[in-house]
Amino acid sequence: MKELSEQLLSAIDFAEPRLCAVSAGESIQSALPGGWSRKQVIAHLIDSASNNHQRFVRASLQPALEFPGYDQAGNIRVQAPQDVDWPLLISLWAAYNRYLAHVIARLPENKLDTPCRIGSDQPVTLRFLATDYLTHLVHHLAQIGAVRPA
């Protein structure tokens, strides 16, 4: 998990200055045709950090995890990230993910196969959740041009 943690930190370190270079005006425009704005994407990634933080810790403390699903459209609607200061979203996203990198690096090896069911999905392991977290983050950063080219 240490390598995964380092990859997460690398993604944050690459993306953060690129996000900071985006103007407030640009941050509210659709990043993709008909899609979310950069503010909405970063707010979604903050939600992902929050949900996965709880999943990682709880799965490390119990024999199995049952966790509710995630209503992404509802969360974005209720939180109204379009009305939040862009630098605040960036700093919260970056800081929360740096903390998650710390947590991921310390996930107990003997808990990585803990079964985790999210909503009505099939169970996956804690290891899969942590790995998929980074995959999901990189996918969305790529959508808004804030990921290192392959």
Coordinates of N, CA and C in Angstrom, one line a residue:
M1 N 0.8 -1.2 0.0 CA 0.0 0.0 0.0 C 0.9 1.3 0.0
K2 N 2.1 1.1 0.4 CA 3.0 2.2 0.4 C 3.2 2.8 -1.0
E3 N 3.3 1.9 -2.0 CA 3.5 2.3 -3.4 C 2.2 3.1 -3.9
L4 N 1.1 2.5 -3.5 CA -0.2 3.2 -3.9 C -0.3 4.6 -3.3
S5 N 0.1 4.7 -2.0 CA 0.2 6.0 -1.3 C 1.1 7.0 -2.1
E6 N 2.2 6.5 -2.5 CA 3.2 7.4 -3.2 C 2.6 7.8 -4.6
Q7 N 1.9 6.9 -5.2 CA 1.3 7.2 -6.5 C 0.2 8.3 -6.3
L8 N -0.6 8.2 -5.2 CA -1.6 9.2 -4.9 C -0.9 10.5 -4.7
L9 N 0.1 10.6 -3.9 CA 0.8 11.8 -3.6 C 1.4 12.4 -4.9
S10 N 1.9 11.6 -5.8 CA 2.4 12.1 -7.0 C 1.3 12.7 -7.9
A11 N 0.2 12.1 -7.9 CA -1.0 12.6 -8.7 C -1.4 14.0 -8.1
I12 N -1.4 14.1 -6.8 CA -1.8 15.4 -6.2 C -0.8 16.4 -6.5
D13 N 0.5 16.1 -6.3 CA 1.5 17.1 -6.5 C 1.5 17.6 -8.0
F14 N 1.2 16.7 -8.9 CA 1.1 17.1 -10.3 C -0.1 18.0 -10.6
A15 N -1.3 17.6 -10.1 CA -2.5 18.2 -10.4 C -2.7 19.6 -9.7
E16 N -2.3 19.7 -8.4 CA -2.6 20.9 -7.7 C -2.2 22.2 -8.3
P17 N -0.9 22.3 -8.8 CA -0.6 23.6 -9.5 C -1.4 23.9 -10.8
R18 N -1.7 22.8 -11.5 CA -2.5 22.9 -12.7 C -3.9 23.4 -12.4
L19 N -4.5 22.9 -11.3 CA -5.8 23.4 -10.9 C -5.7 24.8 -10.4
C20 N -4.7 25.2 -9.7 CA -4.5 26.5 -9.2 C -4.4 27.5 -10.4
A21 N -3.9 27.1 -11.5 CA -3.7 27.9 -12.7 C -5.0 28.2 -13.4
V22 N -6.1 27.4 -13.1 CA -7.4 27.6 -13.7 C -8.1 28.8 -13.0
S23 N -8.6 29.7 -13.8 CA -9.3 30.9 -13.2 C -10.6 30.5 -12.6
A24 N -11.1 31.4 -11.8 CA -12.4 31.2 -11.2 C -13.5 31.1 -12.3
G25 N -13.4 31.9 -13.3 CA -14.3 31.8 -14.4 C -14.3 30.5 -15.2
E26 N -13.1 30.1 -15.4 CA -12.9 28.8 -16.1 C -13.4 27.6 -15.3
S27 N -13.3 27.7 -13.9 CA -13.6 26.6 -13.1 C -15.1 26.3 -13.1
I28 N -16.0 27.2 -13.5 CA -17.4 27.0 -13.5 C -17.9 26.6 -14.9
Q29 N -17.1 26.6 -15.9 CA -17.5 26.2 -17.2 C -17.4 24.7 -17.3
S30 N -18.3 24.1 -18.2 CA -18.2 22.7 -18.4 C -16.8 22.3 -18.9
A31 N -16.3 21.3 -18.2 CA -14.9 20.8 -18.6 C -15.0 19.9 -19.8
L32 N -16.2 19.3 -20.0 CA -16.4 18.4 -21.2 C -17.8 18.9 -21.7
P33 N -18.0 18.7 -23.0 CA -19.3 19.1 -23.6 C -20.5 18.4 -22.8
G34 N -21.3 19.2 -22.3 CA -22.5 18.8 -21.5 C -22.2 18.1 -20.2
G35 N -21.0 18.3 -19.7 CA -20.5 17.6 -18.5 C -20.4 18.6 -17.3
W36 N -19.8 18.1 -16.3 CA -19.6 18.9 -15.1 C -18.5 19.9 -15.3
S37 N -18.5 21.0 -14.5 CA -17.4 21.9 -14.4 C -16.3 21.4 -13.6
R38 N -15.2 22.1 -13.7 CA -14.0 21.6 -12.9 C -14.4 21.7 -11.4
K39 N -15.1 22.7 -11.0 CA -15.6 22.8 -9.6 C -16.4 21.5 -9.2
Q40 N -17.3 21.1 -10.1 CA -18.1 20.0 -9.8 C -17.3 18.7 -9.7
V41 N -16.3 18.6 -10.6 CA -15.5 17.4 -10.6 C -14.6 17.3 -9.3
I42 N -14.0 18.4 -8.9 CA -13.2 18.5 -7.7 C -14.1 18.2 -6.5
A43 N -15.4 18.8 -6.5 CA -16.3 18.5 -5.4 C -16.6 17.0 -5.3
H44 N -16.8 16.4 -6.5 CA -17.1 14.9 -6.5 C -15.9 14.2 -6.0
L45 N -14.7 14.6 -6.3 CA -13.5 13.9 -5.8 C -13.3 14.1 -4.3
I46 N -13.8 15.3 -3.7 CA -13.8 15.5 -2.3 C -14.8 14.5 -1.7
D47 N -16.0 14.3 -2.3 CA -16.9 13.3 -1.8 C -16.3 11.9 -1.8
S48 N -15.6 11.6 -2.9 CA -15.0 10.3 -3.0 C -13.9 10.1 -1.9
A49 N -13.2 11.2 -1.6 CA -12.2 11.1 -0.5 C -12.9 10.9 0.8
S50 N -14.0 11.6 1.1 CA -14.7 11.5 2.3 C -15.3 10.1 2.5
N51 N -16.0 9.6 1.5 CA -16.6 8.3 1.5 C -15.5 7.2 1.7
N52 N -14.5 7.3 0.9 CA -13.4 6.2 1.0 C -12.6 6.3 2.3
H53 N -12.4 7.4 2.8 CA -11.8 7.5 4.1 C -12.5 6.7 5.1
Q54 N -13.8 6.8 5.2 CA -14.6 6.0 6.1 C -14.5 4.5 5.8
R55 N -14.6 4.2 4.5 CA -14.5 2.8 4.1 C -13.2 2.2 4.5
F56 N -12.1 2.9 4.2 CA -10.8 2.4 4.5 C -10.6 2.1 6.0
V57 N -11.0 3.1 6.8 CA -10.8 2.9 8.3 C -11.8 1.9 8.8
R58 N -13.0 1.9 8.5 CA -14.0 0.9 9.0 C -13.7 -0.5 8.6
A59 N -13.3 -0.7 7.3 CA -12.9 -2.0 6.9 C -11.7 -2.5 7.6
S60 N -10.8 -1.6 8.1 CA -9.6 -2.0 8.8 C -10.0 -2.5 10.2
L61 N -11.1 -2.1 10.7 CA -11.5 -2.3 12.1 C -12.6 -3.4 12.3
Q62 N -13.1 -4.0 11.2 CA -14.2 -5.0 11.3 C -13.9 -6.1 10.4
P63 N -14.6 -7.2 10.6 CA -14.4 -8.4 9.7 C -14.9 -8.2 8.3
A64 N -15.9 -7.4 8.1 CA -16.5 -7.1 6.8 C -17.1 -5.7 6.9
L65 N -17.3 -5.1 5.7 CA -17.8 -3.7 5.7 C -19.1 -3.7 4.8
E66 N -20.2 -3.1 5.4 CA -21.4 -2.8 4.6 C -21.5 -1.3 4.6
F67 N -21.5 -0.7 3.5 CA -21.5 0.8 3.4 C -22.5 1.2 2.4
P68 N -23.3 2.3 2.6 CA -24.3 2.7 1.7 C -23.6 3.2 0.3
G69 N -24.5 3.1 -0.7 CA -24.0 3.6 -2.0 C -23.9 5.1 -2.0
Y70 N -23.6 5.7 -3.2 CA -23.3 7.1 -3.3 C -24.1 7.7 -4.4
D71 N -24.9 8.7 -4.1 CA -25.7 9.4 -5.1 C -25.0 10.6 -5.6
Q72 N -24.2 10.5 -6.6 CA -23.3 11.6 -7.0 C -24.0 12.8 -7.5
A73 N -25.1 12.6 -8.3 CA -25.8 13.8 -8.7 C -26.5 14.5 -7.5
G74 N -27.0 13.8 -6.6 CA -27.7 14.4 -5.4 C -26.7 15.1 -4.6
N75 N -25.5 14.5 -4.4 CA -24.5 15.1 -3.6 C -24.0 16.5 -4.2
I76 N -23.8 16.5 -5.5 CA -23.4 17.7 -6.1 C -24.5 18.8 -6.1
R77 N -25.7 18.4 -6.3 CA -26.8 19.3 -6.2 C -26.9 19.9 -4.8
V78 N -26.9 19.1 -3.7 CA -27.0 19.6 -2.4 C -25.9 20.5 -2.0
Q79 N -24.7 20.1 -2.3 CA -23.5 20.8 -1.9 C -23.2 22.1 -2.7
A80 N -23.8 22.2 -3.9 CA -23.6 23.4 -4.7 C -22.2 23.9 -4.8
P81 N -21.3 23.1 -5.4 CA -19.9 23.5 -5.4 C -19.7 24.7 -6.4
Q82 N -20.6 25.0 -7.3 CA -20.5 26.1 -8.1 C -20.4 27.4 -7.3
D83 N -20.9 27.4 -6.1 CA -21.0 28.6 -5.3 C -19.9 28.7 -4.3
V84 N -18.9 27.8 -4.4 CA -17.8 27.8 -3.4 C -16.6 28.4 -4.1
D85 N -15.7 29.0 -3.3 CA -14.5 29.6 -3.7 C -13.6 28.5 -4.3
W86 N -13.1 28.7 -5.6 CA -12.3 27.7 -6.3 C -11.1 27.4 -5.5
P87 N -10.3 28.3 -5.0 CA -9.1 27.9 -4.2 C -9.4 27.1 -2.9
L88 N -10.6 27.3 -2.3 CA -11.0 26.5 -1.2 C -11.2 25.0 -1.6
L89 N -11.9 24.8 -2.7 CA -12.1 23.4 -3.2 C -10.8 22.8 -3.5
I90 N -9.9 23.5 -4.2 CA -8.6 22.9 -4.5 C -7.8 22.5 -3.2
S91 N -7.7 23.4 -2.3 CA -7.0 23.2 -1.1 C -7.6 22.0 -0.2
L92 N -8.9 22.0 -0.1 CA -9.5 20.9 0.6 C -9.3 19.6 -0.1
W93 N -9.4 19.5 -1.4 CA -9.2 18.3 -2.2 C -7.7 17.8 -2.0
A94 N -6.8 18.7 -2.1 CA -5.4 18.4 -2.0 C -5.0 17.9 -0.6
A95 N -5.5 18.6 0.4 CA -5.1 18.3 1.8 C -5.8 17.0 2.2
Y96 N -7.0 16.8 1.8 CA -7.7 15.5 2.2 C -7.0 14.3 1.5
N97 N -6.6 14.5 0.3 CA -6.0 13.4 -0.4 C -4.6 13.1 0.1
R98 N -3.9 14.1 0.6 CA -2.6 13.9 1.2 C -2.8 13.1 2.5
Y99 N -3.8 13.4 3.3 CA -4.1 12.7 4.5 C -4.5 11.2 4.1
L100 N -5.3 11.0 3.1 CA -5.7 9.7 2.6 C -4.5 8.9 2.2
A101 N -3.5 9.5 1.6 CA -2.3 8.8 1.2 C -1.6 8.3 2.5
H102 N -1.6 9.1 3.6 CA -1.1 8.7 4.9 C -1.8 7.4 5.4
V103 N -3.2 7.5 5.3 CA -4.0 6.4 5.8 C -3.8 5.1 4.9
I104 N -3.8 5.3 3.6 CA -3.6 4.1 2.7 C -2.2 3.5 3.0
A105 N -1.2 4.2 3.2 CA 0.2 3.7 3.5 C 0.2 2.8 4.8
R106 N -0.8 3.1 5.6 CA -0.8 2.4 6.9 C -2.0 1.4 7.1
L107 N -2.6 1.0 6.0 CA -3.7 0.0 6.0 C -3.0 -1.3 6.5
P108 N -3.6 -2.0 7.4 CA -3.0 -3.2 7.9 C -3.0 -4.3 6.8
E109 N -1.8 -4.9 6.6 CA -1.7 -5.9 5.6 C -2.7 -7.0 5.8
N110 N -3.0 -7.4 7.0 CA -3.9 -8.5 7.3 C -5.3 -8.1 7.1
K111 N -5.6 -6.9 6.8 CA -7.0 -6.5 6.6 C -7.3 -6.2 5.1
L112 N -6.3 -6.3 4.2 CA -6.5 -5.9 2.8 C -7.5 -6.8 2.1
D113 N -7.7 -8.0 2.6 CA -8.7 -8.9 1.9 C -10.1 -8.8 2.6
T114 N -10.3 -7.8 3.5 CA -11.6 -7.7 4.1 C -12.7 -7.4 3.0
P115 N -13.8 -8.2 3.1 CA -14.8 -8.0 2.1 C -15.6 -6.7 2.4
C116 N -15.8 -5.9 1.3 CA -16.5 -4.6 1.5 C -17.7 -4.6 0.4
R117 N -18.8 -4.4 0.9 CA -20.0 -4.2 0.0 C -20.5 -2.7 0.1
I118 N -20.5 -2.1 -1.1 CA -20.9 -0.7 -1.2 C -22.3 -0.7 -1.9
G119 N -23.3 -0.3 -1.1 CA -24.6 -0.3 -1.7 C -25.0 -1.7 -2.1
S120 N -25.6 -1.8 -3.3 CA -26.0 -3.1 -3.8 C -25.0 -3.8 -4.6
D121 N -23.8 -3.3 -4.7 CA -22.7 -3.8 -5.5 C -22.2 -5.1 -4.9
Q122 N -21.6 -5.9 -5.7 CA -20.9 -7.2 -5.2 C -19.8 -6.8 -4.3
P123 N -19.5 -7.6 -3.3 CA -18.4 -7.3 -2.4 C -17.0 -7.3 -3.2
V124 N -16.2 -6.4 -2.7 CA -14.8 -6.3 -3.2 C -13.9 -6.3 -1.9
T125 N -12.6 -6.4 -2.1 CA -11.7 -6.3 -1.0 C -11.3 -4.9 -0.7
L126 N -10.8 -4.7 0.5 CA -10.3 -3.4 0.9 C -9.1 -3.0 0.0
R127 N -8.3 -4.0 -0.4 CA -7.2 -3.7 -1.4 C -7.8 -3.1 -2.7
F128 N -8.9 -3.7 -3.2 CA -9.5 -3.3 -4.4 C -10.0 -1.8 -4.2
L129 N -10.7 -1.6 -3.1 CA -11.2 -0.2 -2.8 C -10.1 0.8 -2.9
A130 N -9.0 0.5 -2.3 CA -7.9 1.5 -2.2 C -7.3 1.7 -3.6
T131 N -7.1 0.6 -4.3 CA -6.5 0.7 -5.7 C -7.5 1.4 -6.6
D132 N -8.8 1.1 -6.5 CA -9.8 1.7 -7.4 C -10.0 3.2 -7.0
Y133 N -9.7 3.6 -5.8 CA -9.8 5.0 -5.4 C -8.8 5.8 -6.3
L134 N -7.6 5.4 -6.4 CA -6.6 6.1 -7.2 C -7.0 6.1 -8.7
T135 N -7.5 4.9 -9.2 CA -7.9 4.8 -10.6 C -9.0 5.9 -10.9
H136 N -10.0 5.9 -10.0 CA -11.1 6.9 -10.1 C -10.6 8.3 -10.1
L137 N -9.8 8.6 -9.2 CA -9.2 10.0 -9.0 C -8.5 10.4 -10.3
V138 N -7.6 9.5 -10.8 CA -6.9 9.8 -12.0 C -7.8 10.0 -13.2
H139 N -8.8 9.1 -13.3 CA -9.8 9.2 -14.4 C -10.4 10.6 -14.4
H140 N -10.9 11.1 -13.3 CA -11.5 12.4 -13.3 C -10.5 13.6 -13.4
L141 N -9.3 13.4 -12.9 CA -8.3 14.5 -13.2 C -7.9 14.5 -14.7
A142 N -7.9 13.4 -15.3 CA -7.7 13.4 -16.8 C -8.8 14.2 -17.5
Q143 N -10.0 14.0 -17.1 CA -11.1 14.7 -17.7 C -11.0 16.2 -17.7
I144 N -10.3 16.7 -16.6 CA -10.1 18.2 -16.5 C -8.7 18.6 -16.8
G145 N -7.9 17.8 -17.4 CA -6.6 18.1 -17.9 C -5.6 18.3 -16.7
A146 N -5.7 17.6 -15.6 CA -4.8 17.8 -14.5 C -4.1 16.5 -14.1
V147 N -3.8 15.7 -15.1 CA -3.1 14.4 -14.8 C -1.8 14.3 -15.7
R148 N -0.8 13.7 -15.2 CA 0.4 13.6 -15.9 C 0.2 12.7 -17.2
P149 N 0.6 13.1 -18.3 CA 0.4 12.3 -19.6 C 1.1 10.9 -19.4
A150 N 0.5 9.9 -20.0 CA 1.1 8.6 -19.9 C 2.3 8.4 -20.7

